[in-house]
Tab-separated table of C-alpha atoms in Angstrom:
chain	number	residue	atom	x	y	z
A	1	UNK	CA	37.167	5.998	-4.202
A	2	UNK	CA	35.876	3.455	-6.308
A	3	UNK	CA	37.348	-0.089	-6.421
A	4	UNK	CA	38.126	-1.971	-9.733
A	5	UNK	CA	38.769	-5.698	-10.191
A	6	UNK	CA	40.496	-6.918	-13.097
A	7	UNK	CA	40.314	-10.407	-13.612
A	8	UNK	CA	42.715	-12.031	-16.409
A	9	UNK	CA	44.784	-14.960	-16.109
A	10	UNK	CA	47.595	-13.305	-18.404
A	11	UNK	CA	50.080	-10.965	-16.347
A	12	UNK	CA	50.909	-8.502	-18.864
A	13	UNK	CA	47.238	-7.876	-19.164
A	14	UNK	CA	46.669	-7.287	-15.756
A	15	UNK	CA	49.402	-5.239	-15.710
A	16	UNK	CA	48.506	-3.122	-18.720
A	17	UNK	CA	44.917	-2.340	-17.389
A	18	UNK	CA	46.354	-1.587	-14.044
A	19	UNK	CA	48.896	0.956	-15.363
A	20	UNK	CA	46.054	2.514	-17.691
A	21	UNK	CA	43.932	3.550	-14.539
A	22	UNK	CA	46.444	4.317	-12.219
A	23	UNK	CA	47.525	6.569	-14.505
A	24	UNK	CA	44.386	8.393	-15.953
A	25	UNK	CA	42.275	7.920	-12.749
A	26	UNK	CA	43.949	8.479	-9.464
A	27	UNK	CA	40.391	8.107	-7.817
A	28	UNK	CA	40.014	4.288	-8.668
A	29	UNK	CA	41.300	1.563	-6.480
A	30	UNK	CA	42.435	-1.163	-8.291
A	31	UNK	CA	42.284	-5.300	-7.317
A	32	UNK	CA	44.066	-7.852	-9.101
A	33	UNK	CA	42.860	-11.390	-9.969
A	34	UNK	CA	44.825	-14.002	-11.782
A	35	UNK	CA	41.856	-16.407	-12.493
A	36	UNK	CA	37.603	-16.704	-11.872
A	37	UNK	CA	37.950	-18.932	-8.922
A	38	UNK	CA	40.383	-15.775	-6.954
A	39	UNK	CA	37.932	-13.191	-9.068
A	40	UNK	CA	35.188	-14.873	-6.585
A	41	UNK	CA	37.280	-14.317	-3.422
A	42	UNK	CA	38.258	-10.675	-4.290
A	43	UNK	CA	34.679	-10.260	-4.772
A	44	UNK	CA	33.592	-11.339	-1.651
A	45	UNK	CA	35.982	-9.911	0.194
A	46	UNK	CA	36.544	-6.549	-1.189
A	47	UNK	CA	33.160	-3.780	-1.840
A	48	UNK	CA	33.950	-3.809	-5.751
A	49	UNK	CA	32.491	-1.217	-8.061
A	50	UNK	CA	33.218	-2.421	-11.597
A	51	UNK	CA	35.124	-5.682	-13.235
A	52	UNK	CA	36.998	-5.966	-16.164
A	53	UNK	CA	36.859	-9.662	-16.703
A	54	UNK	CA	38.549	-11.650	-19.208
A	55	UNK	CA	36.054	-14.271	-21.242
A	56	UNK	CA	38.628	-17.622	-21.348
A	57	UNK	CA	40.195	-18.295	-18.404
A	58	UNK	CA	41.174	-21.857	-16.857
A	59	UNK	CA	39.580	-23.553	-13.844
A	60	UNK	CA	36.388	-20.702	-13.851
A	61	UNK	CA	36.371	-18.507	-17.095
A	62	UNK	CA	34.831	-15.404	-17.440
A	63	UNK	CA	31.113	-16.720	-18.378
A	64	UNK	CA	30.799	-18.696	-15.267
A	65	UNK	CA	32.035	-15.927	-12.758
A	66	UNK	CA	29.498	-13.810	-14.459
A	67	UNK	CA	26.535	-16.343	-13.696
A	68	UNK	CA	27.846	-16.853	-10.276
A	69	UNK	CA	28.844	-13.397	-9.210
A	70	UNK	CA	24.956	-12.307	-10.609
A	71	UNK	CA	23.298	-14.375	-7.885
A	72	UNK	CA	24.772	-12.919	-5.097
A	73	UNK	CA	25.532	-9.224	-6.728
A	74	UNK	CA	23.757	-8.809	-8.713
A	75	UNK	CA	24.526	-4.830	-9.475
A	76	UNK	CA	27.509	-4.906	-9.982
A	77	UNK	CA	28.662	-4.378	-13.600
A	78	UNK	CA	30.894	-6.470	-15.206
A	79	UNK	CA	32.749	-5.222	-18.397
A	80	UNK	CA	33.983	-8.406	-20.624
A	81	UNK	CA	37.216	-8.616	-21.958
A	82	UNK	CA	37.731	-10.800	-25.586
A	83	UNK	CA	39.659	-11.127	-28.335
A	84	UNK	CA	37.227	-10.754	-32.089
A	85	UNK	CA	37.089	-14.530	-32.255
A	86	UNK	CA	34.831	-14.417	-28.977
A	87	UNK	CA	32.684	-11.553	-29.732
A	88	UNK	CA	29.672	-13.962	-29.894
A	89	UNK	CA	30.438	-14.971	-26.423
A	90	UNK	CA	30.672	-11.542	-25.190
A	91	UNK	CA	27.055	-10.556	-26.530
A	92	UNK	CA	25.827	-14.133	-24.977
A	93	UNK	CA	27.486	-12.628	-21.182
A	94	UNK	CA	25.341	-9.245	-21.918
A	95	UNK	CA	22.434	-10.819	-22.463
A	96	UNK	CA	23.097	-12.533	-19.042
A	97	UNK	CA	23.585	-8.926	-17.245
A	98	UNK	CA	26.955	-8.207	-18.240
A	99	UNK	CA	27.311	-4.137	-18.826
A	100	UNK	CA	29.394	-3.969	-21.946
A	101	UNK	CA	32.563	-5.805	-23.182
A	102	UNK	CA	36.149	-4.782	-24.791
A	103	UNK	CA	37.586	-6.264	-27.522
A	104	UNK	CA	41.463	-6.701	-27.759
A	105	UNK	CA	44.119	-5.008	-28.297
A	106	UNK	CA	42.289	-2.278	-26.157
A	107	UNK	CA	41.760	1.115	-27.175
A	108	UNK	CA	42.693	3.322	-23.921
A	109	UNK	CA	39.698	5.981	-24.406
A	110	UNK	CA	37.238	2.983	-24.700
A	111	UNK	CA	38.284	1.341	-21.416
A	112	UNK	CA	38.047	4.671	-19.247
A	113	UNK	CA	34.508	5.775	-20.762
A	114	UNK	CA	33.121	2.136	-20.557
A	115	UNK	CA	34.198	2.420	-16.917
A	116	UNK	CA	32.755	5.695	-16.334
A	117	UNK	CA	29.669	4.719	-17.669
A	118	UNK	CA	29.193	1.219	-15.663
A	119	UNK	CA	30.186	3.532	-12.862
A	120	UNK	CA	27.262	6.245	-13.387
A	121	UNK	CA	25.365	3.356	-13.799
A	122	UNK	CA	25.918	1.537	-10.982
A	123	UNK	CA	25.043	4.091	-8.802
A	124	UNK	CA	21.736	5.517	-10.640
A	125	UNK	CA	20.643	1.537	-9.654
A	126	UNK	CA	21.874	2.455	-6.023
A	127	UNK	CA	20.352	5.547	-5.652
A	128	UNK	CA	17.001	4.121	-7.183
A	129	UNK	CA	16.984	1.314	-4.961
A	130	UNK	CA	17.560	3.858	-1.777
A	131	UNK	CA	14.808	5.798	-2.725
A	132	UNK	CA	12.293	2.595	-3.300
A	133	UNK	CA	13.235	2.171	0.546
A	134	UNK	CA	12.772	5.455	1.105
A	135	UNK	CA	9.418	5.638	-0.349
A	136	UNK	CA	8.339	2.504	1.318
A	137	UNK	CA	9.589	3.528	4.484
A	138	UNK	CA	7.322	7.146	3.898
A	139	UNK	CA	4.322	5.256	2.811
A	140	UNK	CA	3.915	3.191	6.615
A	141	UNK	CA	4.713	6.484	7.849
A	142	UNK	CA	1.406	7.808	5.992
A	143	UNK	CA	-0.307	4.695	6.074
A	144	UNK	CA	0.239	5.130	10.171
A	145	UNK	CA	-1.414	8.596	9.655
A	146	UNK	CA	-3.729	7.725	7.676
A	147	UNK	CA	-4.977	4.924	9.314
A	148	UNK	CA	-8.971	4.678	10.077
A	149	UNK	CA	-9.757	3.851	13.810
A	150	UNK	CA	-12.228	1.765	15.305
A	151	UNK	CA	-13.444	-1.406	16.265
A	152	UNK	CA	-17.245	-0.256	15.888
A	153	UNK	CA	-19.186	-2.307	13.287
A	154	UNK	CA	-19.751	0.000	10.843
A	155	UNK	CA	-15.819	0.774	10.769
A	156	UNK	CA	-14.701	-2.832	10.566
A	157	UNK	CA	-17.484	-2.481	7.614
A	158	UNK	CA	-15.653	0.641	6.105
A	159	UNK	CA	-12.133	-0.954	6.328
A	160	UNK	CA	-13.057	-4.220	4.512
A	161	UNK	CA	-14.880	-2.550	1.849
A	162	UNK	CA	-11.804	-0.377	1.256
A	163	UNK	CA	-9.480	-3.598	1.305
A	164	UNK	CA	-11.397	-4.985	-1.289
A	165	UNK	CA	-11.716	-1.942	-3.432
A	166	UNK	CA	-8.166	-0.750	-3.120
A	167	UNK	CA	-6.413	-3.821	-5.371
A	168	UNK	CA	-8.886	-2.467	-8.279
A	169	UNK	CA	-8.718	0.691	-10.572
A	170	UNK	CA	-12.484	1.726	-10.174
A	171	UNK	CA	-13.537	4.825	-9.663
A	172	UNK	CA	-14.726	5.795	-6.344
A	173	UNK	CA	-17.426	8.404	-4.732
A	174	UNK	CA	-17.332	8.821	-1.083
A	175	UNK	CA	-19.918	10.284	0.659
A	176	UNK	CA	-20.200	11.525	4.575
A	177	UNK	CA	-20.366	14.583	6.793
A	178	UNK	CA	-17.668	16.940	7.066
A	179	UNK	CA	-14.740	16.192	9.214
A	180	UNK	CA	-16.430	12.170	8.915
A	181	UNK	CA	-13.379	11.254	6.973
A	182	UNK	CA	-13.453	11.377	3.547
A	183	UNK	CA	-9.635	12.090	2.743
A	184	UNK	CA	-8.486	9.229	5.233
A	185	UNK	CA	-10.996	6.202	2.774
A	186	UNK	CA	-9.012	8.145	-0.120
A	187	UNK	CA	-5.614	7.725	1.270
A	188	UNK	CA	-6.356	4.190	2.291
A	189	UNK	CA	-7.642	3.559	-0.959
A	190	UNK	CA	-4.222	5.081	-2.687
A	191	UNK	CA	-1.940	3.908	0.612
A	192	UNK	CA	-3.365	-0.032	-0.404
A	193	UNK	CA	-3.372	0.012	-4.006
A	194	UNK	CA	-1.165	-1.198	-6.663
A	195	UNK	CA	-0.288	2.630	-7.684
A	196	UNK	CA	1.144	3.493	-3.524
A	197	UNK	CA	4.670	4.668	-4.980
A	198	UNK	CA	3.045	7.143	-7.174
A	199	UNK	CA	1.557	10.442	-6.344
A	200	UNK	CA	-1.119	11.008	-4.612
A	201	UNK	CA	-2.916	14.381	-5.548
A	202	UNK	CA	-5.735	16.204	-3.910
A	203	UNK	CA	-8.048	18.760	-5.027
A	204	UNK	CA	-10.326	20.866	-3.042
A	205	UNK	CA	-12.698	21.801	-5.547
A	206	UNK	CA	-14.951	23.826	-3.059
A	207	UNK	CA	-11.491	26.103	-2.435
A	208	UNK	CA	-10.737	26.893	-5.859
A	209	UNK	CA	-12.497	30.131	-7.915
A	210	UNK	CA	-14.786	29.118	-10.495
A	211	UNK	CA	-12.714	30.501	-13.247
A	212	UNK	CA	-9.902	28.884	-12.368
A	213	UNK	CA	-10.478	25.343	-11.484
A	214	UNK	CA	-10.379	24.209	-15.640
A	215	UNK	CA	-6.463	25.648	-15.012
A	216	UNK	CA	-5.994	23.627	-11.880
A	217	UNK	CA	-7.307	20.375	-13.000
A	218	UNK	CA	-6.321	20.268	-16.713
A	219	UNK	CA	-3.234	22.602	-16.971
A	220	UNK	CA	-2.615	25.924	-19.513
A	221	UNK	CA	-0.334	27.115	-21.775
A	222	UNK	CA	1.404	30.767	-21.769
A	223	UNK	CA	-0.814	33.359	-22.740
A	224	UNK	CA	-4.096	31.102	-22.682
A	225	UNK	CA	-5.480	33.697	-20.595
A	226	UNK	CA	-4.552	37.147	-18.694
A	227	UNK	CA	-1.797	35.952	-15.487
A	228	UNK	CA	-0.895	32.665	-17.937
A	229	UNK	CA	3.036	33.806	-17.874
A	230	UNK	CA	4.199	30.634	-18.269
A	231	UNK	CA	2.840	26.795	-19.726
A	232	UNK	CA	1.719	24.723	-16.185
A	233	UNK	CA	0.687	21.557	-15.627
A	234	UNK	CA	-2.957	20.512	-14.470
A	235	UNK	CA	-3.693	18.178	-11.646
A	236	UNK	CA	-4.665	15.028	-14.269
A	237	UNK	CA	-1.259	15.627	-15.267
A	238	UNK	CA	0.626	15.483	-12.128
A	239	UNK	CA	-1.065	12.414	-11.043
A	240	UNK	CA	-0.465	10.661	-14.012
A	241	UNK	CA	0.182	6.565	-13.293
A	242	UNK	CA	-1.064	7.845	-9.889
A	243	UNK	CA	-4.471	8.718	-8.202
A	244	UNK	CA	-6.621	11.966	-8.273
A	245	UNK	CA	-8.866	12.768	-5.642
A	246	UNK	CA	-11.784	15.471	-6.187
A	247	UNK	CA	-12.765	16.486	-2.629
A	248	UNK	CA	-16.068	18.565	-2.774
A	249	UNK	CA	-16.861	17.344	-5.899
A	250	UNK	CA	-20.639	19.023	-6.069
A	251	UNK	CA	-19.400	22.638	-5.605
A	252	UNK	CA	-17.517	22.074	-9.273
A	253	UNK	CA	-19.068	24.207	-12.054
A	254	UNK	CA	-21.456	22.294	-14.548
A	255	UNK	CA	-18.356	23.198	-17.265
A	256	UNK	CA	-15.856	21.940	-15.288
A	257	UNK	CA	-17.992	19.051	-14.793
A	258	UNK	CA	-18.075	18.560	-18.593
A	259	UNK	CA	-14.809	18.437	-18.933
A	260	UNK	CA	-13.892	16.010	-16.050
A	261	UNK	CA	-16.477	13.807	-17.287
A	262	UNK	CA	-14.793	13.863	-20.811
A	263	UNK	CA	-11.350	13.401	-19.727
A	264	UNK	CA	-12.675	10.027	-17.841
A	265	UNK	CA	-14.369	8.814	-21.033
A	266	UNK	CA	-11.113	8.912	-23.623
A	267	UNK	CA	-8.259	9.520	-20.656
A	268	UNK	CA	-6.819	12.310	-22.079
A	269	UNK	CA	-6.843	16.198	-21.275
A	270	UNK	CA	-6.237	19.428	-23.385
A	271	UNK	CA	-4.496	22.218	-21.313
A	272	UNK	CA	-6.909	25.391	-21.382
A	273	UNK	CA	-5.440	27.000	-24.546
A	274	UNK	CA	-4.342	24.254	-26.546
A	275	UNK	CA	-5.360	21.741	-28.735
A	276	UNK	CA	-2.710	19.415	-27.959
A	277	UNK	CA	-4.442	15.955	-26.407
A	278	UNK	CA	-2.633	14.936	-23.619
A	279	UNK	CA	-2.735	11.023	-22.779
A	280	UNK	CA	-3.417	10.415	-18.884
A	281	UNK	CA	-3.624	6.963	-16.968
A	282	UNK	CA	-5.352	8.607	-13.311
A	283	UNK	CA	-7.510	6.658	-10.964
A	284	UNK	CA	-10.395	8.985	-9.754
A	285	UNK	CA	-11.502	9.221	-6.540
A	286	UNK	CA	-14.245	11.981	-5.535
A	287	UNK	CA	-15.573	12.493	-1.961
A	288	UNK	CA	-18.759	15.122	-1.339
A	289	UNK	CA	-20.694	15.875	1.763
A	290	UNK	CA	-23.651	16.855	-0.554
A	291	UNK	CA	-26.621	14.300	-1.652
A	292	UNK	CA	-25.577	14.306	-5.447
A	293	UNK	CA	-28.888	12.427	-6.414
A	294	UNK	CA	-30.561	15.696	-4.863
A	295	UNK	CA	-28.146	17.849	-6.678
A	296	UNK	CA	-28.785	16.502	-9.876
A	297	UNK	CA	-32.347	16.861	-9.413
A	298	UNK	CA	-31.831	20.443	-8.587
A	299	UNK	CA	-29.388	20.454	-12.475
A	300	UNK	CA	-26.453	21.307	-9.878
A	301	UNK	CA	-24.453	18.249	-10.646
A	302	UNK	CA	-24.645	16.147	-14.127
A	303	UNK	CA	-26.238	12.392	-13.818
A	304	UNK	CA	-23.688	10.937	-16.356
A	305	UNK	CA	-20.207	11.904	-14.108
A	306	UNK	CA	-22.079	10.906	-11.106
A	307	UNK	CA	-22.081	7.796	-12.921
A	308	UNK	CA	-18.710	7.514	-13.795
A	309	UNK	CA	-17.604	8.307	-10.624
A	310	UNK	CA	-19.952	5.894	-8.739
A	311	UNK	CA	-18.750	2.563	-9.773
A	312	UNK	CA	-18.041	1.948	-6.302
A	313	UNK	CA	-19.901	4.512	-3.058
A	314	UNK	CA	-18.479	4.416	-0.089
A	315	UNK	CA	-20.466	6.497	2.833
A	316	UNK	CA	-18.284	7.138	5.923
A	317	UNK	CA	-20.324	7.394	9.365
A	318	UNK	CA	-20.538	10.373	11.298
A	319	UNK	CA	-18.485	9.898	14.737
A	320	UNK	CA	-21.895	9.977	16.203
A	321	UNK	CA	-23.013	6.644	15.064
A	322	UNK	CA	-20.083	5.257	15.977
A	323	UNK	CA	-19.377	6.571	19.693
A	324	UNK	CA	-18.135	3.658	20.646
A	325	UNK	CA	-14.840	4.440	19.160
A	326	UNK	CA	-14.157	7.534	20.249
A	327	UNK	CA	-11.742	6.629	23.198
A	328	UNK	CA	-9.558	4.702	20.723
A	329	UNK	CA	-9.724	7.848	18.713
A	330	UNK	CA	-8.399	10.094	21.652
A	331	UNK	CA	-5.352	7.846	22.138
A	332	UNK	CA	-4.800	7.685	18.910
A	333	UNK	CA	-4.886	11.865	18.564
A	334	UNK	CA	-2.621	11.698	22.167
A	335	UNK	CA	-0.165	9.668	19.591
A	336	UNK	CA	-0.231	11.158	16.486
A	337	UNK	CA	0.245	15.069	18.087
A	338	UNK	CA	2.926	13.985	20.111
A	339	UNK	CA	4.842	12.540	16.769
A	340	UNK	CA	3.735	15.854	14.682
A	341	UNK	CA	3.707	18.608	16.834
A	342	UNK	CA	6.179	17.321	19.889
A	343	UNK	CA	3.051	17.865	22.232
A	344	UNK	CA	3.346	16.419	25.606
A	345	UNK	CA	1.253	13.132	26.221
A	346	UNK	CA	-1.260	13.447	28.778
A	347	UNK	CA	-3.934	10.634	29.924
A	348	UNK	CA	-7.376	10.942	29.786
A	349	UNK	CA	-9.108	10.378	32.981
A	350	UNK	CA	-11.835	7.654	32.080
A	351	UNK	CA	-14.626	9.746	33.082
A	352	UNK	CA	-13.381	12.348	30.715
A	353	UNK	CA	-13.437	9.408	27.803
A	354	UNK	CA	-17.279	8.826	28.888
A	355	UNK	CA	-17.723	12.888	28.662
A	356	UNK	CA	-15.842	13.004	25.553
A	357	UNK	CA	-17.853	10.007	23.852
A	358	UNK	CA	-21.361	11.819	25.015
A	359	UNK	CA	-20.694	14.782	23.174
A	360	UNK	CA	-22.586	15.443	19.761
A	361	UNK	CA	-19.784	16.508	17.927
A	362	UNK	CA	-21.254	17.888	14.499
A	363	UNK	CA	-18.146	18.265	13.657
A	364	UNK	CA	-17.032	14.981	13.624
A	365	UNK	CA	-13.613	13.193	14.065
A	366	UNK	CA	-12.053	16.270	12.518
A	367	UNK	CA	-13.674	17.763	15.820
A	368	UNK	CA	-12.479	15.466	18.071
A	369	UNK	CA	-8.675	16.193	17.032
A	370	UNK	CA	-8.870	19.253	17.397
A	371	UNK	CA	-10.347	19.154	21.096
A	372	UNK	CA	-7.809	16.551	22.155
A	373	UNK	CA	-5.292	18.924	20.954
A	374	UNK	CA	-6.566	21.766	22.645
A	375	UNK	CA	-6.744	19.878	26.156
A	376	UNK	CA	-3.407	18.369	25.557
A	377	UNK	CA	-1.851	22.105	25.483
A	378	UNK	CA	-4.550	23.413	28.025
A	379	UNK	CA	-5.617	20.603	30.363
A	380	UNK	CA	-4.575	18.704	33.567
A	381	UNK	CA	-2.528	15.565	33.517
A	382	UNK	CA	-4.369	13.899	33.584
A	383	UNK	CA	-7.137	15.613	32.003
A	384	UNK	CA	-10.508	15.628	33.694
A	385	UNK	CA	-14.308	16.634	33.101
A	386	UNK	CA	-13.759	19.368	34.995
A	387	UNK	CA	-11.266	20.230	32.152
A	388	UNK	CA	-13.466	19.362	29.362
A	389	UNK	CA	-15.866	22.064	30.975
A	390	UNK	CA	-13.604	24.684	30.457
A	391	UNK	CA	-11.769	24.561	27.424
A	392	UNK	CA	-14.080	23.049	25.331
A	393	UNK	CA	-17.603	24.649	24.318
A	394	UNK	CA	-21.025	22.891	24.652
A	395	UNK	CA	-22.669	21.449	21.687
C-alpha cells in the first residue's frame, strides 16, 4: 500500500484530496498535514511515498519543506500544489527536485495520473539504487575470485602495474604461458577500472571457427549468410561503455585481424551484412601465449594491431618462477572450492606444501587448481606426500 501525505493548511482542501483518493484508489494510504512544520513530523515518522504539498503555507510553506525534506529524502517526490498566480514558484520548486505541480481548482484525472507517475517513478529510482548495491556487492564477490595471489616479487610487480594501468582506458596486451593467468590481469584490469559496473566480455578467439569469428565479434544481420535467421549482436557491441577482452589473440585470422584493427582506429563496427556503421566506446584488452613479434615475422599476425593493442604489455610469470607462492595459492584454492563447489576443507600437511611447490607444473596455476581440487575430493585430511604420490601424476 502506498502512503500519501497531503500537506495544506486549508481544511476543505485536505479534505477534497483525501476524498478523491480514497475514492479512486483504495490501495493508497493517506496522511494528513495542516501546515510544513507537521508535514516534517509526518515525514519523519511515517515511510511516505508521494506528497501533495501546498506552495503558501504559514510558519514553513511549501518551498521550504521541499528544501528541507530533500536533504534527508531525498527520493521522495513531491507534487506542488498552487493557485495560477504562483506558477512561477512552482517551476522554481521543480527545478529544486520537486516531481511536478497542480494548479487549482484541480482537475481529478490530473491528480491520480501525476500520482501514478511520481509513484512509477519513485520506485524505478529504488529499484536502480538496489541493483547499484547489488552490482557492487557482485563485483567484491568477483574481485575476491579474481584476485591475483602472491607475495613473490614479480607478483607484487604484476599487481602494481595493473593498479596503475586500470584507472586509464589504454589498450592492453598480456602475454604469459597458459594457465599463467592471463584472464585474472584482465579481470583486475576491468574489476579496478572506472568502467567495473559495465560488462565485462570475453572472447576465446582460439575456440571460435575461422568463418565465424567476423559474426562473433562484430554482429550480422538476417540473411547475411546461410544459418543468419535472425539480426545478432557482435561482441564490440555487447561490451559497449564496457571492456572487451581477446584471449588468444594470435590464432585470429589475418581478416579478422583487419577488421579489429579498423574498428579500434574510428570505434565503430559494421555487422557482417550491412553497411550500417555502428558507434562503439570498448576498452580492448588482448592476452596471447604466442611471441607476436615472432608471429609477425612469420606474416601470422599484422605489426600495426600489435601496435594498437600494445600501448601497455603486461607478461604474467609462469608459477615456476614464482614458487614461492604456491602455498598461498593452495589455501587460497582450499577457499575458493569450498565457496564454489561446497567441497570439504582439508589442510595441507607442510611437507605436502614443500612437495607441491617442487613440482614443475607446465601447466601453471591453472594446474595447481585443479590438483588441489582433485586431493581435496581424493586425499587424506590432512593431505600428505604420500597422497600427492597417488593422485597426482609426475611431471
Amino acid at each position: 500500500m502506498n502512503t500519501i501525505l497531503i500537506v495544506d493548511d486549508l481544511e476543505a482542501n485536505r479534505k477534497v484530496l483525501s476524498r478523491i483518493l480514497k475514492d479512486r484508489e483504495s490501495s493508497y494510504r493517506v496522511i494528513l498535514a495542516h501546515d510544513g512544520s507537521q508535514g516534517l513530523k509526518k515525514i519523519k515518522e511515517n515511510n511516505i511515498d508521494t506528497v501533495l504539498c501546498d506552495i503558501k503555507m504559514p510558519v514553513i510553506d511549501g518551498v521550504e519543506l521541499l528544501k528541507r525534506t530533500r536533504k534527508t529524502h531525498p527520493n521522495l517526490p513531491f507534487i506542488m500544489l498552487t493557485a495560477h498566480g504562483d506558477v512561477h514558484t512552482a517551476v522554481d520548486c521543480m527545478k529544486m527536485g520537486a516531481y511536478d505541480f497542480l494548479t487549482k481548482p484541480f482537475d481529478l484525472n490530473r491528480i491520480l495520473t501525476t500520482i501514478k507517475n511520481a509513484l512509477k517513478s519513485k520506485n524505478l529510482e529504488t529499484e536502480n539504487k538496489q541493483l547499484k548495491g547489488t552490482i557492487k556487492a557482485l563485483n567484491k564477490v568477483m574481485a575476491k575470485k579474481y584476485d591475483i595471489i602472491g607475495e613473490s616479487p614479480s607478483i607484487k610487480h604484476l599487481n602494481e602495474l595493473i593498479q596503475k594501468v586500470s584507472k586509464t582506458t589504454a589498450r592492453v596486451l598480456i602475454t604469459g604461458e597458459s594457465g599463467a593467468g592471463k584472464e585474472l590481469v584482465a579481470r583486475q584490469l576491468h574489476l579496478m577500472s572506472n568502467r567495473k559496473e559495465k560488462k565485462f566480455i570475453e572472447v576465446n578467439c582460439a575456440a571460435i571457427p575461422t568463418e565465424l569469428i567476423e559474426s562473433e565479434l562484430f554482429g550480422h544481420i538476417k540473411g547475411a549468410f546461410t544459418g543468419a535467421h535472425a539480426d545478432r549482436s557482435g561482441k564490440f557491441e555487447d561490451a559497449n561503455h564496457g571492456t572487451l577482452f581477446l584471449d588468444e589473440i594470435a590464432d585470429m585470422s589475418l581478416a579478422a585481424q583487419s577488421k579489429v584493427l579498423r574498428a579500434l582506429e574510428e570505434k565503430k563496427v559494421f555487422r557482417v551484412g550491412s553497411q550500417k556503421e555502428i558507434k562503439v566506446d570498448v576498452r580492448v584488452i588482448a592476452a596471447t601465449n604466442k611471441n607476436l613479434k615472432q608471429e609477425i615475422h612469420n606474416e601470422q599476425f599484422r605489426e600495426d594491431l600489435f601496435h594498437r593493442l600494445a600501448i601497455i604489455e603486461i607478461h604474467v610469470p609462469p608459477l615456476r618462477e614464482r614458487k614461492e607462492d604456491i602455498p598461498l595459492l593452495i589455501d587460497h584454492f582450499i577457499k575458493l572450492l569450498q565457496q564454489e563447489d561446497g567441497i570439504e576443507i582439508k589442510k595441507f600437511s607442510q611437507k605436502a606444501k614443500s612437495a607441491m611447490s617442487e613440482r614443475y607444473w607446465t601447466g601453471n596455476v591453472r594446474e595447481l587448481k585443479n590438483v588441489v581440487e582433485r586431493l581435496l575430493i581424493l586425499g587424506n585430511n590432512p593431505i600428505t606426500v604420500d597422497d600427492i604420490k597417488t593422485f597426482v601424476p609426475k611431471t
